[in-house]
PDB file of C-alpha atoms and ligand atoms in Angstrom:
ATOM      1  CA  UNK A 964      -2.785  -0.779  15.878  1.00 95.00           C
ATOM      2  CA  UNK A 965       0.447  -1.893  14.745  1.00 98.00           C
ATOM      3  CA  UNK A 966       1.107  -4.321  12.042  1.00 98.00           C
ATOM      4  CA  UNK A 967       3.484  -6.243  10.330  1.00 98.00           C
ATOM      5  CA  UNK A 968       3.541  -7.193   6.881  1.00 97.00           C
ATOM      6  CA  UNK A 969       5.541  -9.766   4.941  1.00 97.00           C
ATOM      7  CA  UNK A 970       5.370 -10.714   1.180  1.00 95.00           C
ATOM      8  CA  UNK A 971       7.695 -12.118  -1.500  1.00 93.00           C
ATOM      9  CA  UNK A 972       8.704  -9.631  -4.283  1.00 85.00           C
ATOM     10  CA  UNK A 973       5.598  -9.511  -6.836  1.00 82.00           C
ATOM     11  CA  UNK A 974       3.358 -10.310  -4.377  1.00 89.00           C
ATOM     12  CA  UNK A 975       1.418  -7.172  -4.441  1.00 87.00           C
ATOM     13  CA  UNK A 976       2.738  -5.984  -0.891  1.00 90.00           C
ATOM     14  CA  UNK A 977       3.235  -2.422  -1.985  1.00 86.00           C
ATOM     15  CA  UNK A 978      -0.500  -2.050  -3.356  1.00 89.00           C
ATOM     16  CA  UNK A 979      -1.595  -3.572  -0.334  1.00 93.00           C
ATOM     17  CA  UNK A 980       0.288  -1.691   2.127  1.00 93.00           C
ATOM     18  CA  UNK A 981      -0.810   1.694   0.684  1.00 92.00           C
ATOM     19  CA  UNK A 982      -4.296   0.637   0.776  1.00 94.00           C
ATOM     20  CA  UNK A 983      -4.371  -0.137   4.364  1.00 96.00           C
ATOM     21  CA  UNK A 984      -1.730   3.291   5.184  1.00 96.00           C
ATOM     22  CA  UNK A 985      -4.869   5.380   3.645  1.00 96.00           C
ATOM     23  CA  UNK A 986      -7.841   3.337   5.165  1.00 96.00           C
ATOM     24  CA  UNK A 987      -7.062   2.794   8.595  1.00 97.00           C
ATOM     25  CA  UNK A 988      -4.518   6.133   8.660  1.00 96.00           C
ATOM     26  CA  UNK A 989      -1.607   4.356   9.496  1.00 97.00           C
ATOM     27  CA  UNK A 990       1.780   5.070   8.704  1.00 96.00           C
ATOM     28  CA  UNK A 991       4.041   2.917   6.614  1.00 95.00           C
ATOM     29  CA  UNK A 992       7.522   2.238   8.272  1.00 94.00           C
ATOM     30  CA  UNK A 993       9.943   0.532   5.273  1.00 89.00           C
ATOM     31  CA  UNK A 994      13.298  -0.303   6.270  1.00 87.00           C
ATOM     32  CA  UNK A 995      15.199   0.452   2.752  1.00 85.00           C
ATOM     33  CA  UNK A 996      13.473   3.813   2.593  1.00 87.00           C
ATOM     34  CA  UNK A 997      15.013   4.842   6.470  1.00 89.00           C
ATOM     35  CA  UNK A 998      18.115   3.522   4.991  1.00 90.00           C
ATOM     36  CA  UNK A 999      17.826   5.238   1.714  1.00 90.00           C
ATOM     37  CA  UNK A1000      17.143   8.593   3.269  1.00 91.00           C
ATOM     38  CA  UNK A1001      19.439   8.640   6.115  1.00 90.00           C
ATOM     39  CA  UNK A1002      22.190   8.241   3.279  1.00 92.00           C
ATOM     40  CA  UNK A1003      20.674  10.958   1.680  1.00 93.00           C
ATOM     41  CA  UNK A1004      20.917  12.968   4.902  1.00 93.00           C
ATOM     42  CA  UNK A1005      24.944  12.342   4.569  1.00 89.00           C
ATOM     43  CA  UNK A1006      24.736  11.782   8.430  1.00 88.00           C
ATOM     44  CA  UNK A1007      27.698   9.672   9.928  1.00 89.00           C
ATOM     45  CA  UNK A1008      25.031   6.936  10.520  1.00 88.00           C
ATOM     46  CA  UNK A1009      24.157   7.290   6.488  1.00 91.00           C
ATOM     47  CA  UNK A1010      27.891   7.199   5.587  1.00 92.00           C
ATOM     48  CA  UNK A1011      28.167   3.899   7.706  1.00 90.00           C
ATOM     49  CA  UNK A1012      25.066   2.345   5.876  1.00 91.00           C
ATOM     50  CA  UNK A1013      26.005   3.444   2.484  1.00 91.00           C
ATOM     51  CA  UNK A1014      29.432   1.736   3.108  1.00 91.00           C
ATOM     52  CA  UNK A1015      28.132  -1.581   4.546  1.00 89.00           C
ATOM     53  CA  UNK A1016      25.341  -1.726   1.471  1.00 87.00           C
ATOM     54  CA  UNK A1017      28.156  -0.797  -1.077  1.00 89.00           C
ATOM     55  CA  UNK A1018      29.905  -3.947   0.323  1.00 90.00           C
ATOM     56  CA  UNK A1019      26.633  -5.857  -0.084  1.00 84.00           C
ATOM     57  CA  UNK A1020      25.869  -6.611   3.432  1.00 85.00           C
ATOM     58  CA  UNK A1021      22.827  -5.836   5.589  1.00 83.00           C
ATOM     59  CA  UNK A1022      23.045  -3.115   7.446  1.00 88.00           C
ATOM     60  CA  UNK A1023      23.240  -4.285  11.579  1.00 90.00           C
ATOM     61  CA  UNK A1024      20.872  -4.957  13.591  1.00 91.00           C
ATOM     62  CA  UNK A1025      21.762  -2.074  16.347  1.00 91.00           C
ATOM     63  CA  UNK A1026      21.481   0.235  13.422  1.00 91.00           C
ATOM     64  CA  UNK A1027      17.838  -0.925  12.054  1.00 91.00           C
ATOM     65  CA  UNK A1028      16.496  -0.908  15.617  1.00 94.00           C
ATOM     66  CA  UNK A1029      17.401   2.947  16.536  1.00 92.00           C
ATOM     67  CA  UNK A1030      16.016   3.667  13.139  1.00 92.00           C
ATOM     68  CA  UNK A1031      13.217   2.147  13.563  1.00 94.00           C
ATOM     69  CA  UNK A1032      12.734   3.519  17.465  1.00 96.00           C
ATOM     70  CA  UNK A1033      12.732   6.799  16.486  1.00 93.00           C
ATOM     71  CA  UNK A1034       9.468   6.107  14.911  1.00 95.00           C
ATOM     72  CA  UNK A1035       8.154   3.834  17.780  1.00 97.00           C
ATOM     73  CA  UNK A1036       8.661   6.545  20.393  1.00 97.00           C
ATOM     74  CA  UNK A1037       7.348   9.659  18.427  1.00 97.00           C
ATOM     75  CA  UNK A1038       3.786   9.709  19.761  1.00 96.00           C
ATOM     76  CA  UNK A1039       2.928  11.093  16.362  1.00 97.00           C
ATOM     77  CA  UNK A1040       3.251   7.380  15.211  1.00 97.00           C
ATOM     78  CA  UNK A1041       2.065   5.831  18.203  1.00 97.00           C
ATOM     79  CA  UNK A1042       0.006   2.578  17.316  1.00 97.00           C
ATOM     80  CA  UNK A1043      -0.467   3.129  13.633  1.00 97.00           C
ATOM     81  CA  UNK A1044       2.830   1.744  12.351  1.00 97.00           C
ATOM     82  CA  UNK A1045       2.992  -0.959   9.562  1.00 97.00           C
ATOM     83  CA  UNK A1046       6.514  -2.703   9.682  1.00 96.00           C
ATOM     84  CA  UNK A1047       7.625  -3.635   6.190  1.00 92.00           C
ATOM     85  CA  UNK A1048      10.633  -4.853   5.400  1.00 88.00           C
ATOM     86  CA  UNK A1049      11.630  -5.478   9.239  1.00 93.00           C
ATOM     87  CA  UNK A1050      12.034  -7.831  11.065  1.00 96.00           C
ATOM     88  CA  UNK A1051      14.211 -10.036   9.169  1.00 91.00           C
ATOM     89  CA  UNK A1052      14.942 -12.188  11.240  1.00 92.00           C
ATOM     90  CA  UNK A1053      13.950 -13.818  14.789  1.00 93.00           C
ATOM     91  CA  UNK A1054      16.598 -11.515  16.913  1.00 94.00           C
ATOM     92  CA  UNK A1055      14.986  -8.825  15.012  1.00 95.00           C
ATOM     93  CA  UNK A1056      11.381  -9.777  15.896  1.00 96.00           C
ATOM     94  CA  UNK A1057      12.192 -10.287  19.450  1.00 97.00           C
ATOM     95  CA  UNK A1058      14.016  -6.767  19.742  1.00 97.00           C
ATOM     96  CA  UNK A1059      10.641  -5.009  18.168  1.00 98.00           C
ATOM     97  CA  UNK A1060       8.405  -6.738  20.874  1.00 98.00           C
ATOM     98  CA  UNK A1061      10.977  -5.173  23.658  1.00 98.00           C
ATOM     99  CA  UNK A1062      10.992  -1.967  21.773  1.00 97.00           C
ATOM    100  CA  UNK A1063       7.362  -1.649  21.063  1.00 98.00           C
ATOM    101  CA  UNK A1064       6.873  -2.740  24.925  1.00 98.00           C
ATOM    102  CA  UNK A1065       9.271  -0.183  26.240  1.00 98.00           C
ATOM    103  CA  UNK A1066       6.709   2.566  24.642  1.00 98.00           C
ATOM    104  CA  UNK A1067       3.487   0.319  25.895  1.00 98.00           C
ATOM    105  CA  UNK A1068       2.419  -0.550  22.508  1.00 98.00           C
ATOM    106  CA  UNK A1069       2.587  -4.202  20.455  1.00 98.00           C
ATOM    107  CA  UNK A1070       2.268  -5.868  17.539  1.00 98.00           C
ATOM    108  CA  UNK A1071      -1.770  -6.427  16.648  1.00 98.00           C
ATOM    109  CA  UNK A1072      -1.723  -8.673  13.713  1.00 98.00           C
ATOM    110  CA  UNK A1073       1.149  -9.761  11.306  1.00 98.00           C
ATOM    111  CA  UNK A1074      -0.032 -10.158   7.465  1.00 98.00           C
ATOM    112  CA  UNK A1075       2.073 -12.625   5.199  1.00 98.00           C
ATOM    113  CA  UNK A1076       1.097 -12.367   1.609  1.00 97.00           C
ATOM    114  CA  UNK A1077       1.203 -15.561  -0.430  1.00 96.00           C
ATOM    115  CA  UNK A1078       2.116 -16.150  -3.473  1.00 96.00           C
ATOM    116  CA  UNK A1079       3.247 -19.286  -5.463  1.00 96.00           C
ATOM    117  CA  UNK A1080       6.637 -19.119  -7.601  1.00 95.00           C
ATOM    118  CA  UNK A1081       4.405 -20.568 -10.518  1.00 95.00           C
ATOM    119  CA  UNK A1082       1.985 -17.715 -10.350  1.00 93.00           C
ATOM    120  CA  UNK A1083       4.898 -15.100  -9.663  1.00 90.00           C
ATOM    121  CA  UNK A1084       6.248 -16.994 -12.845  1.00 90.00           C
ATOM    122  CA  UNK A1085       3.095 -16.078 -15.050  1.00 91.00           C
ATOM    123  CA  UNK A1086       2.866 -12.826 -13.847  1.00 87.00           C
ATOM    124  CA  UNK A1087       6.915 -12.101 -15.122  1.00 85.00           C
ATOM    125  CA  UNK A1088       6.347 -14.331 -18.523  1.00 87.00           C
ATOM    126  CA  UNK A1089       3.318 -13.354 -19.220  1.00 89.00           C
ATOM    127  CA  UNK A1090       3.468  -9.400 -18.651  1.00 88.00           C
ATOM    128  CA  UNK A1091       3.636  -7.680 -22.149  1.00 90.00           C
ATOM    129  CA  UNK A1092       3.105  -3.575 -22.421  1.00 92.00           C
ATOM    130  CA  UNK A1093       1.643  -2.112 -25.360  1.00 92.00           C
ATOM    131  CA  UNK A1094       4.216   0.172 -27.021  1.00 91.00           C
ATOM    132  CA  UNK A1095       1.687   2.567 -28.123  1.00 91.00           C
ATOM    133  CA  UNK A1096      -0.870   3.324 -25.146  1.00 92.00           C
ATOM    134  CA  UNK A1097       1.066   1.803 -22.201  1.00 91.00           C
ATOM    135  CA  UNK A1098      -1.745  -0.396 -21.207  1.00 91.00           C
ATOM    136  CA  UNK A1099      -0.202  -3.561 -19.154  1.00 90.00           C
ATOM    137  CA  UNK A1100      -1.338  -7.190 -19.906  1.00 92.00           C
ATOM    138  CA  UNK A1101      -0.565 -10.342 -18.838  1.00 92.00           C
ATOM    139  CA  UNK A1102      -1.658 -13.246 -21.573  1.00 90.00           C
ATOM    140  CA  UNK A1103      -2.342 -15.637 -18.180  1.00 91.00           C
ATOM    141  CA  UNK A1104      -4.946 -13.288 -16.026  1.00 89.00           C
ATOM    142  CA  UNK A1105      -5.617 -10.205 -18.146  1.00 89.00           C
ATOM    143  CA  UNK A1106      -5.000 -10.422 -21.772  1.00 92.00           C
ATOM    144  CA  UNK A1107      -5.004  -8.091 -24.661  1.00 91.00           C
ATOM    145  CA  UNK A1108      -8.713  -7.572 -25.930  1.00 90.00           C
ATOM    146  CA  UNK A1109      -9.463  -9.110 -29.490  1.00 86.00           C
ATOM    147  CA  UNK A1110     -10.837  -6.325 -30.600  1.00 81.00           C
ATOM    148  CA  UNK A1111      -8.715  -3.354 -29.690  1.00 79.00           C
ATOM    149  CA  UNK A1112      -7.657  -0.173 -32.249  1.00 83.00           C
ATOM    150  CA  UNK A1113      -4.282  -0.411 -30.517  1.00 90.00           C
ATOM    151  CA  UNK A1114      -2.920  -3.605 -28.730  1.00 92.00           C
ATOM    152  CA  UNK A1115      -2.389  -5.539 -31.665  1.00 87.00           C
ATOM    153  CA  UNK A1116       0.379  -8.121 -30.522  1.00 85.00           C
ATOM    154  CA  UNK A1117       2.824  -6.855 -32.884  1.00 83.00           C
ATOM    155  CA  UNK A1118       2.807  -3.798 -30.215  1.00 85.00           C
ATOM    156  CA  UNK A1119       3.159  -5.803 -27.431  1.00 89.00           C
ATOM    157  CA  UNK A1120       6.252  -5.928 -25.863  1.00 88.00           C
ATOM    158  CA  UNK A1121       7.524  -8.083 -23.226  1.00 85.00           C
ATOM    159  CA  UNK A1122      10.259  -7.887 -20.644  1.00 76.00           C
ATOM    160  CA  UNK A1123      13.650  -9.735 -21.246  1.00 73.00           C
ATOM    161  CA  UNK A1124      14.514 -13.670 -19.704  1.00 70.00           C
ATOM    162  CA  UNK A1125      17.055 -12.507 -17.196  1.00 74.00           C
ATOM    163  CA  UNK A1126      13.976 -10.711 -15.546  1.00 82.00           C
ATOM    164  CA  UNK A1127      12.519 -13.500 -14.734  1.00 86.00           C
ATOM    165  CA  UNK A1128      15.571 -15.884 -13.341  1.00 88.00           C
ATOM    166  CA  UNK A1129      16.262 -12.373 -11.128  1.00 87.00           C
ATOM    167  CA  UNK A1130      12.490 -12.668  -9.876  1.00 87.00           C
ATOM    168  CA  UNK A1131      13.230 -16.545  -9.173  1.00 92.00           C
ATOM    169  CA  UNK A1132      16.047 -15.967  -7.345  1.00 92.00           C
ATOM    170  CA  UNK A1133      14.911 -12.905  -5.673  1.00 90.00           C
ATOM    171  CA  UNK A1134      11.796 -14.967  -4.498  1.00 93.00           C
ATOM    172  CA  UNK A1135      13.221 -18.122  -3.280  1.00 94.00           C
ATOM    173  CA  UNK A1136      15.818 -16.170  -1.171  1.00 93.00           C
ATOM    174  CA  UNK A1137      13.255 -13.923   0.649  1.00 94.00           C
ATOM    175  CA  UNK A1138      11.057 -17.397   1.274  1.00 95.00           C
ATOM    176  CA  UNK A1139      13.978 -18.906   2.812  1.00 96.00           C
ATOM    177  CA  UNK A1140      14.781 -15.755   4.972  1.00 94.00           C
ATOM    178  CA  UNK A1141      11.706 -15.054   6.390  1.00 96.00           C
ATOM    179  CA  UNK A1142      10.308 -18.591   7.287  1.00 97.00           C
ATOM    180  CA  UNK A1143      12.089 -18.459  10.970  1.00 97.00           C
ATOM    181  CA  UNK A1144      10.480 -15.113  11.207  1.00 97.00           C
ATOM    182  CA  UNK A1145       6.787 -15.877  10.113  1.00 98.00           C
ATOM    183  CA  UNK A1146       7.206 -19.141  12.164  1.00 97.00           C
ATOM    184  CA  UNK A1147       8.020 -16.978  15.008  1.00 97.00           C
ATOM    185  CA  UNK A1148       4.602 -15.185  15.055  1.00 98.00           C
ATOM    186  CA  UNK A1149       2.847 -17.706  14.378  1.00 97.00           C
ATOM    187  CA  UNK A1150       3.745 -19.106  17.404  1.00 96.00           C
ATOM    188  CA  UNK A1151       2.491 -16.644  19.206  1.00 93.00           C
ATOM    189  CA  UNK A1152      -1.016 -16.551  17.239  1.00 95.00           C
ATOM    190  CA  UNK A1153      -0.453 -13.153  15.670  1.00 97.00           C
ATOM    191  CA  UNK A1154       0.328 -14.309  11.929  1.00 98.00           C
ATOM    192  CA  UNK A1155      -2.678 -14.009   9.194  1.00 98.00           C
ATOM    193  CA  UNK A1156      -1.553 -15.681   5.799  1.00 97.00           C
ATOM    194  CA  UNK A1157      -3.416 -14.008   3.015  1.00 97.00           C
ATOM    195  CA  UNK A1158      -4.193 -15.645  -0.477  1.00 96.00           C
ATOM    196  CA  UNK A1159      -1.995 -13.196  -2.511  1.00 94.00           C
ATOM    197  CA  UNK A1160      -3.316 -14.889  -5.948  1.00 94.00           C
ATOM    198  CA  UNK A1161      -6.784 -13.803  -6.124  1.00 92.00           C
ATOM    199  CA  UNK A1162      -7.787 -10.576  -7.669  1.00 89.00           C
ATOM    200  CA  UNK A1163      -6.393  -7.422  -5.588  1.00 89.00           C
ATOM    201  CA  UNK A1164      -9.785  -6.356  -4.335  1.00 92.00           C
ATOM    202  CA  UNK A1165     -10.190  -9.529  -3.156  1.00 95.00           C
ATOM    203  CA  UNK A1166      -7.055  -9.374  -1.165  1.00 96.00           C
ATOM    204  CA  UNK A1167      -8.007  -5.658   0.316  1.00 95.00           C
ATOM    205  CA  UNK A1168     -11.587  -7.117   1.014  1.00 96.00           C
ATOM    206  CA  UNK A1169      -9.590 -10.101   3.397  1.00 97.00           C
ATOM    207  CA  UNK A1170      -6.962  -7.734   4.840  1.00 97.00           C
ATOM    208  CA  UNK A1171      -9.716  -5.267   6.088  1.00 97.00           C
ATOM    209  CA  UNK A1172     -11.610  -8.125   7.511  1.00 97.00           C
ATOM    210  CA  UNK A1173      -8.799  -9.264   9.662  1.00 97.00           C
ATOM    211  CA  UNK A1174      -7.661  -5.982  10.495  1.00 97.00           C
ATOM    212  CA  UNK A1175     -11.401  -5.473  11.553  1.00 96.00           C
ATOM    213  CA  UNK A1176     -11.193  -8.071  13.964  1.00 94.00           C
ATOM    214  CA  UNK A1177      -8.306  -7.466  15.844  1.00 90.00           C
TER     215      UNK A1177
HETATM  216 ZN1   ZN B1321      -2.552  -0.068 -26.757  1.00 78.87          ZN
END
């Protein structure tokens, strides 16, 4: 099976992807990572990518497609890919279908982790780290214990406010840009929206059920 996973920054996409990869022996194809690797290899494609990114632009659909095709065409990864960070627009979604069908494969399931902006905000505003032991807390979801030898409020450090502003912008941009792509998959009945606001193990269970239901 091949999957696509979507989720705004802060939705826990990384955690859930890792779980799926391990449980179902899949390979996570993260386009961001592919691009970084290509840049490090210092190929001519790599330098083209790095100059595009340095100009603040997104790499072309053609480059992204060529990088992905290397994996789709490789038997080692046949029917065991999780696409993360691709497709980013409708043209890429159509292209992905074409590429897969060229190698007798298809997308079997599209997951979208859904988290409201309100929860994303609380995850950031409420987050604090104990400067003594490094434990991470959240005053809304996972407050520091009252009886403790270590994690007193004076040791709990919070992140700065600009972190929140950046996170809000990133969330809103992501949701706006990804909407036409998730609509595309909804039209073909592949899209499953998973509530990303429940505890991690519950999200994991829900995703397993969806995968096993394919
Ligand atoms: Zn502590």
